[in-house]
Structures are given as C-alpha cells and as structure tokens.
Coordinates of N, CA, C and O in Angstrom, one line a residue:
M1 N 2.2 -1.0 4.4 CA 1.2 -0.6 3.4 C 1.9 0.5 2.6 O 2.1 1.6 3.2
W2 N 2.1 0.3 1.4 CA 2.8 1.3 0.6 C 1.9 2.3 -0.1 O 0.8 1.9 -0.5
S3 N 2.3 3.5 -0.2 CA 1.6 4.5 -0.9 C 2.0 4.5 -2.4 O 1.3 5.0 -3.2
L4 N 3.1 3.8 -2.7 CA 3.6 3.6 -4.0 C 2.6 2.7 -4.9 O 1.9 1.9 -4.3
H5 N 2.7 2.9 -6.2 CA 1.9 2.1 -7.1 C 2.3 0.6 -6.9 O 3.5 0.3 -6.9
P6 N 1.4 -0.3 -6.8 CA 1.7 -1.7 -6.7 C 2.7 -2.3 -7.7 O 3.4 -3.2 -7.5
S7 N 2.6 -1.7 -8.9 CA 3.5 -2.2 -10.0 C 5.0 -1.9 -9.7 O 5.8 -2.6 -10.3
L8 N 5.3 -1.1 -8.7 CA 6.6 -0.8 -8.3 C 7.2 -1.8 -7.3 O 8.4 -1.9 -7.1
L9 N 6.3 -2.5 -6.7 CA 6.7 -3.5 -5.6 C 7.2 -4.8 -6.2 O 6.6 -5.3 -7.2
D10 N 8.3 -5.2 -5.7 CA 8.8 -6.5 -6.1 C 7.9 -7.6 -5.6 O 6.9 -7.3 -4.9
R11 N 8.1 -8.8 -6.0 CA 7.2 -9.9 -5.7 C 7.0 -10.0 -4.2 O 5.8 -10.1 -3.7
R12 N 8.0 -10.1 -3.4 CA 7.9 -10.2 -2.0 C 7.2 -9.0 -1.4 O 6.4 -9.1 -0.5
G13 N 7.5 -7.8 -1.9 CA 6.8 -6.6 -1.4 C 5.3 -6.6 -1.7 O 4.5 -6.2 -0.8
L14 N 4.9 -7.1 -2.9 CA 3.5 -7.1 -3.2 C 2.8 -8.1 -2.4 O 1.7 -7.8 -1.8
V15 N 3.3 -9.3 -2.2 CA 2.7 -10.3 -1.4 C 2.6 -9.8 0.1 O 1.5 -10.0 0.7
A16 N 3.6 -9.3 0.6 CA 3.6 -8.8 2.0 C 2.6 -7.7 2.2 O 1.9 -7.6 3.2
C17 N 2.5 -6.8 1.2 CA 1.6 -5.7 1.3 C 0.1 -6.2 1.3 O -0.7 -5.7 2.0
W18 N -0.1 -7.2 0.5 CA -1.5 -7.8 0.4 C -1.8 -8.4 1.8 O -2.9 -8.1 2.3
R19 N -0.9 -9.1 2.4 CA -1.1 -9.7 3.7 C -1.3 -8.7 4.8 O -2.2 -8.8 5.6
E20 N -0.5 -7.7 4.8 CA -0.6 -6.6 5.8 C -1.9 -5.8 5.6 O -2.5 -5.5 6.6
S21 N -2.3 -5.6 4.4 CA -3.5 -4.9 4.1 C -4.8 -5.7 4.5 O -5.7 -5.1 5.0
L22 N -4.7 -7.0 4.4 CA -5.8 -7.9 4.8 C -5.9 -7.8 6.4 O -7.0 -7.7 6.9
L23 N -4.7 -7.8 7.0 CA -4.7 -7.6 8.5 C -5.3 -6.2 8.9 O -6.1 -6.1 9.8
A24 N -4.9 -5.2 8.1 CA -5.5 -3.9 8.4 C -7.0 -3.9 8.3 O -7.7 -3.2 9.1
Q25 N -7.5 -4.5 7.3 CA -8.9 -4.7 7.1 C -9.6 -5.3 8.4 O -10.6 -4.8 8.8
K26 N -9.0 -6.3 8.9 CA -9.5 -7.0 10.1 C -9.5 -6.0 11.3 O -10.4 -6.0 12.1
V27 N -8.4 -5.3 11.4 CA -8.3 -4.3 12.5 C -9.4 -3.3 12.4 O -10.1 -3.0 13.4
L28 N -9.6 -2.8 11.2 CA -10.6 -1.7 11.1 C -12.0 -2.3 11.3 O -12.9 -1.5 11.6
R29 N -12.2 -3.6 11.1 CA -13.5 -4.2 11.4 C -13.6 -4.7 12.8 O -14.6 -5.2 13.2
G30 N -12.6 -4.5 13.6 CA -12.6 -4.9 15.0 C -12.5 -6.4 15.2 O -13.0 -6.9 16.2
Q31 N -11.9 -7.1 14.3 CA -11.8 -8.5 14.3 C -10.5 -9.1 14.8 O -10.2 -10.3 14.7
T32 N -9.6 -8.2 15.3 CA -8.3 -8.7 15.9 C -7.8 -7.7 16.9 O -8.2 -6.5 16.9
K33 N -7.0 -8.2 17.8 CA -6.5 -7.4 18.9 C -5.1 -6.8 18.5 O -4.7 -5.8 19.0
G34 N -4.4 -7.5 17.7 CA -3.1 -7.1 17.3 C -3.1 -6.0 16.3 O -4.1 -5.8 15.6
Y35 N -2.0 -5.3 16.1 CA -1.8 -4.4 14.9 C -2.6 -3.1 15.0 O -2.5 -2.3 14.2
R36 N -3.4 -3.0 16.1 CA -4.4 -1.9 16.1 C -3.7 -0.5 16.1 O -4.4 0.4 15.7
N37 N -2.5 -0.4 16.5 CA -1.9 0.9 16.6 C -0.9 1.2 15.5 O -0.1 2.1 15.6
H38 N -0.9 0.4 14.4 CA 0.0 0.5 13.3 C -0.2 1.9 12.7 O -1.3 2.3 12.4
P39 N 0.9 2.7 12.5 CA 0.7 4.1 12.0 C 0.0 4.2 10.7 O -0.7 5.2 10.4
Q40 N 0.2 3.2 9.8 CA -0.4 3.3 8.5 C -1.9 3.3 8.6 O -2.6 3.8 7.7
L41 N -2.5 2.8 9.6 CA -4.0 2.8 9.8 C -4.5 4.2 10.0 O -5.7 4.4 9.7
T42 N -3.7 5.1 10.4 CA -4.2 6.5 10.6 C -4.9 7.1 9.4 O -6.0 7.6 9.5
R43 N -4.3 6.9 8.3 CA -4.9 7.5 7.1 C -6.2 6.9 6.7 O -7.1 7.5 6.2
F44 N -6.3 5.6 6.9 CA -7.6 4.9 6.6 C -8.7 5.3 7.6 O -9.8 5.5 7.3
R45 N -8.3 5.4 8.9 CA -9.3 5.8 9.9 C -9.8 7.2 9.7 O -10.9 7.5 10.2
R46 N -9.1 8.0 9.0 CA -9.6 9.4 8.7 C -10.7 9.4 7.6 O -11.3 10.4 7.4
M47 N -10.9 8.3 6.9 CA -11.8 8.3 5.8 C -13.2 8.1 6.4 O -13.4 7.5 7.5
V48 N -14.2 8.5 5.6 CA -15.6 8.3 6.0 C -15.9 6.8 6.2 O -16.6 6.4 7.2
D49 N -15.4 6.0 5.3 CA -15.6 4.5 5.4 C -14.3 3.8 5.4 O -13.8 3.5 4.3
P50 N -13.6 3.7 6.5 CA -12.2 3.1 6.5 C -12.2 1.7 5.9 O -11.2 1.4 5.2
V51 N -13.2 0.9 6.1 CA -13.1 -0.5 5.6 C -13.2 -0.5 4.1 O -12.5 -1.2 3.4
A52 N -14.1 0.4 3.5 CA -14.2 0.5 2.1 C -13.0 1.1 1.5 O -12.6 0.6 0.4
S53 N -12.3 2.0 2.2 CA -11.0 2.5 1.7 C -10.0 1.4 1.6 O -9.2 1.4 0.6
V54 N -9.9 0.6 2.6 CA -8.9 -0.5 2.6 C -9.3 -1.5 1.5 O -8.5 -2.0 0.8
G55 N -10.6 -1.7 1.3 CA -11.1 -2.5 0.2 C -10.6 -2.0 -1.2 O -10.1 -2.8 -2.0
A56 N -10.7 -0.7 -1.3 CA -10.2 -0.1 -2.6 C -8.7 -0.3 -2.7 O -8.2 -0.5 -3.8
Y57 N -8.0 -0.1 -1.6 CA -6.6 -0.3 -1.6 C -6.2 -1.7 -2.0 O -5.4 -2.0 -2.9
L58 N -6.9 -2.7 -1.4 CA -6.7 -4.1 -1.7 C -7.0 -4.4 -3.1 O -6.3 -5.2 -3.8
A59 N -8.0 -3.8 -3.7 CA -8.4 -4.1 -5.1 C -7.2 -3.6 -6.0 O -6.9 -4.3 -7.0
G60 N -6.6 -2.5 -5.7 CA -5.4 -2.1 -6.5 C -4.3 -3.1 -6.4 O -3.6 -3.3 -7.5
L61 N -4.1 -3.7 -5.3 CA -3.1 -4.7 -5.2 C -3.4 -6.0 -6.0 O -2.6 -6.6 -6.7
A62 N -4.7 -6.3 -5.9 CA -5.2 -7.5 -6.6 C -5.1 -7.3 -8.1 O -4.7 -8.3 -8.9
E63 N -5.3 -6.1 -8.6 CA -5.2 -5.8 -10.0 C -3.8 -6.0 -10.5 O -3.5 -6.6 -11.6
E64 N -2.8 -5.6 -9.7 CA -1.4 -5.8 -10.0 C -1.0 -7.2 -10.0 O -0.3 -7.7 -10.9
A65 N -1.6 -7.9 -9.0 CA -1.3 -9.4 -8.9 C -1.8 -10.1 -10.2 O -1.1 -10.9 -10.8
D66 N -3.0 -9.7 -10.6 CA -3.6 -10.3 -11.9 C -2.7 -10.0 -13.1 O -2.4 -10.9 -13.9
A67 N -2.2 -8.8 -13.1 CA -1.3 -8.4 -14.3 C 0.0 -9.2 -14.3 O 0.5 -9.4 -15.4
R68 N 0.4 -9.7 -13.2 CA 1.6 -10.5 -13.1 C 1.4 -12.0 -13.1 O 2.3 -12.8 -13.0
G69 N 0.1 -12.4 -13.2 CA -0.2 -13.8 -13.2 C -0.3 -14.4 -11.9 O -0.3 -15.7 -11.7
F70 N -0.4 -13.6 -10.8 CA -0.5 -14.1 -9.5 C -2.0 -14.3 -9.2 O -2.8 -13.6 -9.8
T71 N -2.4 -15.0 -8.2 CA -3.8 -15.1 -7.8 C -3.9 -14.7 -6.3 O -3.5 -15.3 -5.4
F72 N -4.5 -13.5 -6.2 CA -4.9 -13.0 -4.8 C -6.4 -13.2 -4.7 O -7.1 -12.9 -5.6
N73 N -6.8 -13.7 -3.6 CA -8.2 -14.1 -3.4 C -9.0 -12.8 -3.1 O -9.1 -12.3 -2.0
R74 N -9.7 -12.3 -4.2 CA -10.5 -11.1 -4.0 C -11.7 -11.3 -3.1 O -12.2 -10.3 -2.6
A75 N -12.1 -12.5 -2.8 CA -13.2 -12.8 -1.9 C -12.8 -12.3 -0.5 O -13.7 -12.2 0.3
L76 N -11.6 -12.2 -0.2 CA -11.1 -11.7 1.1 C -11.3 -10.2 1.3 O -11.2 -9.7 2.4
I77 N -11.6 -9.5 0.3 CA -11.8 -8.1 0.4 C -13.3 -7.9 0.9 O -14.2 -8.2 0.2
E78 N -13.4 -7.3 2.1 CA -14.7 -7.2 2.8 C -15.6 -6.3 2.1 O -16.8 -6.5 2.0
V79 N -15.1 -5.1 1.6 CA -15.9 -4.2 0.9 C -15.2 -3.8 -0.4 O -14.5 -2.8 -0.5
P80 N -15.4 -4.6 -1.4 CA -14.8 -4.3 -2.7 C -15.4 -3.1 -3.3 O -16.6 -2.9 -3.2
P81 N -14.6 -2.3 -4.0 CA -15.2 -1.2 -4.7 C -16.1 -1.6 -5.8 O -15.9 -2.7 -6.4
S82 N -17.1 -0.8 -6.1 CA -18.0 -1.1 -7.2 C -18.0 0.0 -8.1 O -17.7 1.2 -7.8
A83 N -18.4 -0.2 -9.4 CA -18.5 0.8 -10.4 C -19.6 1.8 -10.0 O -19.5 3.0 -10.3
A84 N -20.7 1.4 -9.3 CA -21.7 2.3 -8.9 C -21.3 3.2 -7.8 O -21.8 4.3 -7.7
M85 N -20.4 2.8 -7.0 CA -19.9 3.6 -5.8 C -18.4 3.6 -5.8 O -17.8 2.8 -5.1
P86 N -17.7 4.5 -6.6 CA -16.3 4.5 -6.6 C -15.7 4.9 -5.2 O -16.4 5.6 -4.5
P87 N -14.6 4.4 -4.9 CA -14.0 4.7 -3.6 C -13.6 6.2 -3.4 O -13.3 6.8 -4.4
A88 N -13.7 6.7 -2.2 CA -13.3 8.0 -1.9 C -11.8 8.1 -2.2 O -11.0 7.1 -1.8
R89 N -11.3 9.1 -2.8 CA -9.9 9.3 -3.0 C -9.2 9.6 -1.7 O -9.8 10.2 -0.8
M90 N -7.9 9.2 -1.6 CA -7.1 9.5 -0.5 C -5.9 10.3 -0.9 O -5.6 10.4 -2.1
T91 N -5.3 11.0 0.0 CA -4.1 11.8 -0.4 C -2.9 11.2 0.3 O -2.9 10.6 1.3
V92 N -1.8 11.5 -0.3 CA -0.4 11.2 0.2 C 0.5 12.4 -0.1 O 0.3 13.0 -1.2
T93 N 1.3 12.7 0.8 CA 2.2 13.9 0.5 C 3.3 13.4 -0.4 O 3.8 12.3 -0.4
S94 N 3.9 14.4 -1.1 CA 5.0 14.1 -2.0 C 6.2 13.7 -1.1 O 7.0 12.8 -1.6
G95 N 6.4 14.2 0.1 CA 7.5 13.8 0.9 C 7.3 12.4 1.4 O 8.3 11.6 1.4
Q96 N 6.1 11.9 1.6 CA 5.9 10.5 2.0 C 6.2 9.6 0.9 O 6.8 8.6 1.0
L97 N 5.7 10.0 -0.3 CA 6.0 9.1 -1.5 C 7.5 9.0 -1.8 O 8.0 7.9 -2.1
D98 N 8.2 10.1 -1.7 CA 9.6 10.1 -1.9 C 10.3 9.2 -0.8 O 11.2 8.5 -1.1
H99 N 9.9 9.4 0.4 CA 10.4 8.6 1.5 C 10.2 7.1 1.3 O 11.2 6.3 1.4
E100 N 9.0 6.7 0.8 CA 8.8 5.3 0.6 C 9.6 4.8 -0.6 O 10.0 3.6 -0.7
W101 N 9.7 5.7 -1.6 CA 10.5 5.3 -2.8 C 12.0 4.9 -2.4 O 12.5 3.9 -2.8
T102 N 12.5 5.8 -1.6 CA 13.9 5.6 -1.1 C 14.0 4.3 -0.3 O 14.9 3.5 -0.4
H103 N 13.0 4.0 0.5 CA 12.9 2.8 1.3 C 12.8 1.6 0.4 O 13.5 0.6 0.7
L104 N 11.9 1.6 -0.6 CA 11.8 0.5 -1.5 C 13.0 0.2 -2.2 O 13.4 -0.9 -2.4
L105 N 13.7 1.3 -2.7 CA 15.0 1.1 -3.4 C 16.0 0.4 -2.5 O 16.7 -0.6 -2.9
A106 N 16.1 0.8 -1.2 CA 17.0 0.1 -0.3 C 16.6 -1.4 -0.1 O 17.5 -2.2 0.0
K107 N 15.3 -1.6 0.0 CA 14.9 -3.0 0.2 C 15.2 -3.9 -1.0 O 15.7 -5.0 -0.8
T108 N 14.9 -3.4 -2.2 CA 15.1 -4.2 -3.4 C 16.6 -4.4 -3.7 O 16.9 -5.4 -4.3
V109 N 17.4 -3.4 -3.4 CA 18.9 -3.6 -3.7 C 19.4 -4.8 -2.9 O 20.3 -5.5 -3.3
A110 N 18.8 -5.1 -1.7 CA 19.2 -6.2 -0.8 C 18.6 -7.5 -1.2 O 19.2 -8.5 -1.0
R111 N 17.3 -7.5 -1.7 CA 16.6 -8.8 -1.8 C 16.3 -9.2 -3.3 O 16.0 -10.3 -3.5
D112 N 16.4 -8.2 -4.2 CA 16.1 -8.5 -5.6 C 16.8 -7.5 -6.5 O 16.2 -6.5 -6.9
T113 N 18.0 -7.8 -6.8 CA 18.8 -6.8 -7.5 C 18.3 -6.6 -8.9 O 18.4 -5.5 -9.4
A114 N 17.7 -7.6 -9.6 CA 17.2 -7.4 -10.9 C 16.0 -6.4 -10.9 O 15.8 -5.6 -11.7
W115 N 15.1 -6.6 -9.8 CA 14.0 -5.7 -9.7 C 14.5 -4.3 -9.4 O 14.0 -3.3 -9.9
H116 N 15.5 -4.2 -8.5 CA 16.0 -2.9 -8.2 C 16.5 -2.2 -9.4 O 16.3 -1.0 -9.6
E117 N 17.2 -2.9 -10.3 CA 17.7 -2.4 -11.5 C 16.6 -1.8 -12.4 O 16.7 -0.8 -13.0
R118 N 15.5 -2.6 -12.4 CA 14.3 -2.1 -13.2 C 13.8 -0.8 -12.6 O 13.4 0.1 -13.4
L119 N 13.8 -0.7 -11.3 CA 13.2 0.5 -10.7 C 14.0 1.7 -10.9 O 13.5 2.8 -10.9
T120 N 15.3 1.6 -11.2 CA 16.2 2.7 -11.4 C 15.9 3.4 -12.7 O 16.3 4.6 -12.9
S121 N 15.1 2.8 -13.6 CA 14.8 3.4 -14.9 C 13.3 3.8 -15.0 O 12.9 4.2 -16.1
V122 N 12.6 3.9 -13.8 CA 11.2 4.3 -13.9 C 11.0 5.4 -12.9 O 11.7 5.6 -11.9
E123 N 9.9 6.1 -13.1 CA 9.5 7.2 -12.2 C 8.5 6.6 -11.1 O 7.7 5.7 -11.5
H124 N 8.7 7.0 -9.9 CA 7.7 6.5 -8.9 C 6.4 7.3 -9.0 O 6.4 8.4 -9.4
R125 N 5.3 6.6 -8.6 CA 4.0 7.2 -8.7 C 3.1 6.5 -7.6 O 3.5 5.5 -7.1
P126 N 2.0 7.1 -7.3 CA 1.2 6.5 -6.1 C 0.3 5.4 -6.5 O 0.0 5.2 -7.7
H127 N -0.1 4.7 -5.5 CA -1.2 3.7 -5.6 C -2.4 4.4 -6.3 O -2.6 5.5 -6.1
P128 N -3.1 3.7 -7.1 CA -4.2 4.3 -7.8 C -5.3 5.0 -6.9 O -6.0 5.9 -7.4
L129 N -5.3 4.6 -5.7 CA -6.3 5.2 -4.8 C -5.9 6.6 -4.3 O -6.7 7.4 -3.9
F130 N -4.6 7.0 -4.4 CA -4.0 8.2 -3.8 C -3.8 9.3 -4.9 O -3.4 9.1 -6.0
D131 N -4.1 10.5 -4.4 CA -3.7 11.7 -5.1 C -2.5 12.3 -4.3 O -2.6 12.4 -3.0
V132 N -1.5 12.8 -5.0 CA -0.3 13.4 -4.3 C -0.6 14.8 -4.1 O -1.0 15.6 -5.0
V133 N -0.3 15.3 -2.9 CA -0.3 16.7 -2.5 C 1.1 17.1 -2.0 O 1.8 16.2 -1.5
P134 N 1.4 18.4 -2.1 CA 2.7 18.8 -1.6 C 2.8 18.6 -0.1 O 1.8 18.8 0.6
G135 N 4.0 18.3 0.4 CA 4.1 18.2 1.8 C 5.3 17.3 2.2 O 5.8 16.6 1.4
P136 N 5.6 17.3 3.5 CA 6.7 16.5 4.0 C 6.2 15.1 4.2 O 5.1 14.7 4.0
V137 N 7.1 14.3 4.8 CA 6.8 12.9 5.2 C 5.6 13.0 6.2 O 5.5 13.9 7.0
E138 N 4.6 12.1 6.0 CA 3.4 12.1 6.9 C 3.8 12.0 8.3 O 4.8 11.4 8.7
E139 N 3.0 12.7 9.2 CA 3.3 12.7 10.6 C 3.2 11.3 11.3 O 3.8 11.1 12.3
W140 N 2.5 10.4 10.7 CA 2.3 9.1 11.3 C 3.5 8.1 10.9 O 3.6 7.1 11.5
E141 N 4.3 8.5 10.0 CA 5.4 7.7 9.5 C 6.5 7.6 10.6 O 6.8 8.6 11.2
I142 N 6.9 6.4 10.8 CA 8.0 6.1 11.7 C 9.3 6.1 11.0 O 9.5 5.2 10.1
I143 N 10.2 7.0 11.2 CA 11.5 7.1 10.5 C 12.5 6.4 11.3 O 12.8 6.8 12.5
G144 N 13.1 5.3 10.8 CA 14.2 4.6 11.5 C 15.5 5.3 11.4 O 15.7 6.2 10.6
D145 N 16.5 4.8 12.1 CA 17.8 5.4 12.1 C 18.6 5.0 10.8 O 18.5 4.0 10.3

C-alpha cells in the first residue's frame, strides 16, 4: 500500500495496490487470517475508524482507475467515504514518501521503462488521504537490503 499519489503508480502498481488494499480491508474487519501482521496496517489501525480509513484510501485508488479508464469495483469498498462524513486525514512522513518514491522508481525502471521515464519529469506527492509531516522513514517500514 503506497503513500504516494495513485497517479504515480504504473498500471501493475495501481492494480496490485487495489488488491492489497482490499485484503487490508478484510483483515481490519476480521474476515481473514492471513496478512494480519503486515506493517502497512499499523497506520490504519491507529485511526479511530480503521475500516473507514481504508475505504477512503481505496476510493482514492478507484478515482485514479476511473481517470485511466479502468474499472475498479467500488462496491467492494466496505465503508466508502461520503460527502456528509469526510474521512479523517492521515499523516505520512517526508522520509517515508521519499523512500517509497525511490522504491517505485526502481520498480518501474525494471517493469515499465516508459512509465519510469514519465516519472522522472514529475514531483512526487502523497495519496489524497495523507498529509506530509517532517520525519524519517516510518518505524513500521521494512527496509530491504
């Protein structure tokens, strides 16, 4: 689950993020045994309504899918955000966002060079649900070698 804006994700990244986020929603609703300890869930569990927060996150992904002409089934969002009750904002550290940006660039150079080239000319920004705060990579992030 990326903190980056969905418009920055390549096709494979956007679809994978949608699927992973739907699984996260199931975990937070207690509907699955797997994936329960995934580090990305930490930030959603900290919210007053974790399922609604994941719903808002999924809605951001669905909006990007719509913009690209993809069809993501919004009926799968358990608690979609409503105009009457906007979702609670979440934070992401600048270090986390930078870390994810570097990771996305490495992924796209390997699997979609045209998309990677596009990314080199844009600034990275967060998913619409997130506000950026100063800080290092999040403590829950697993940094590989």
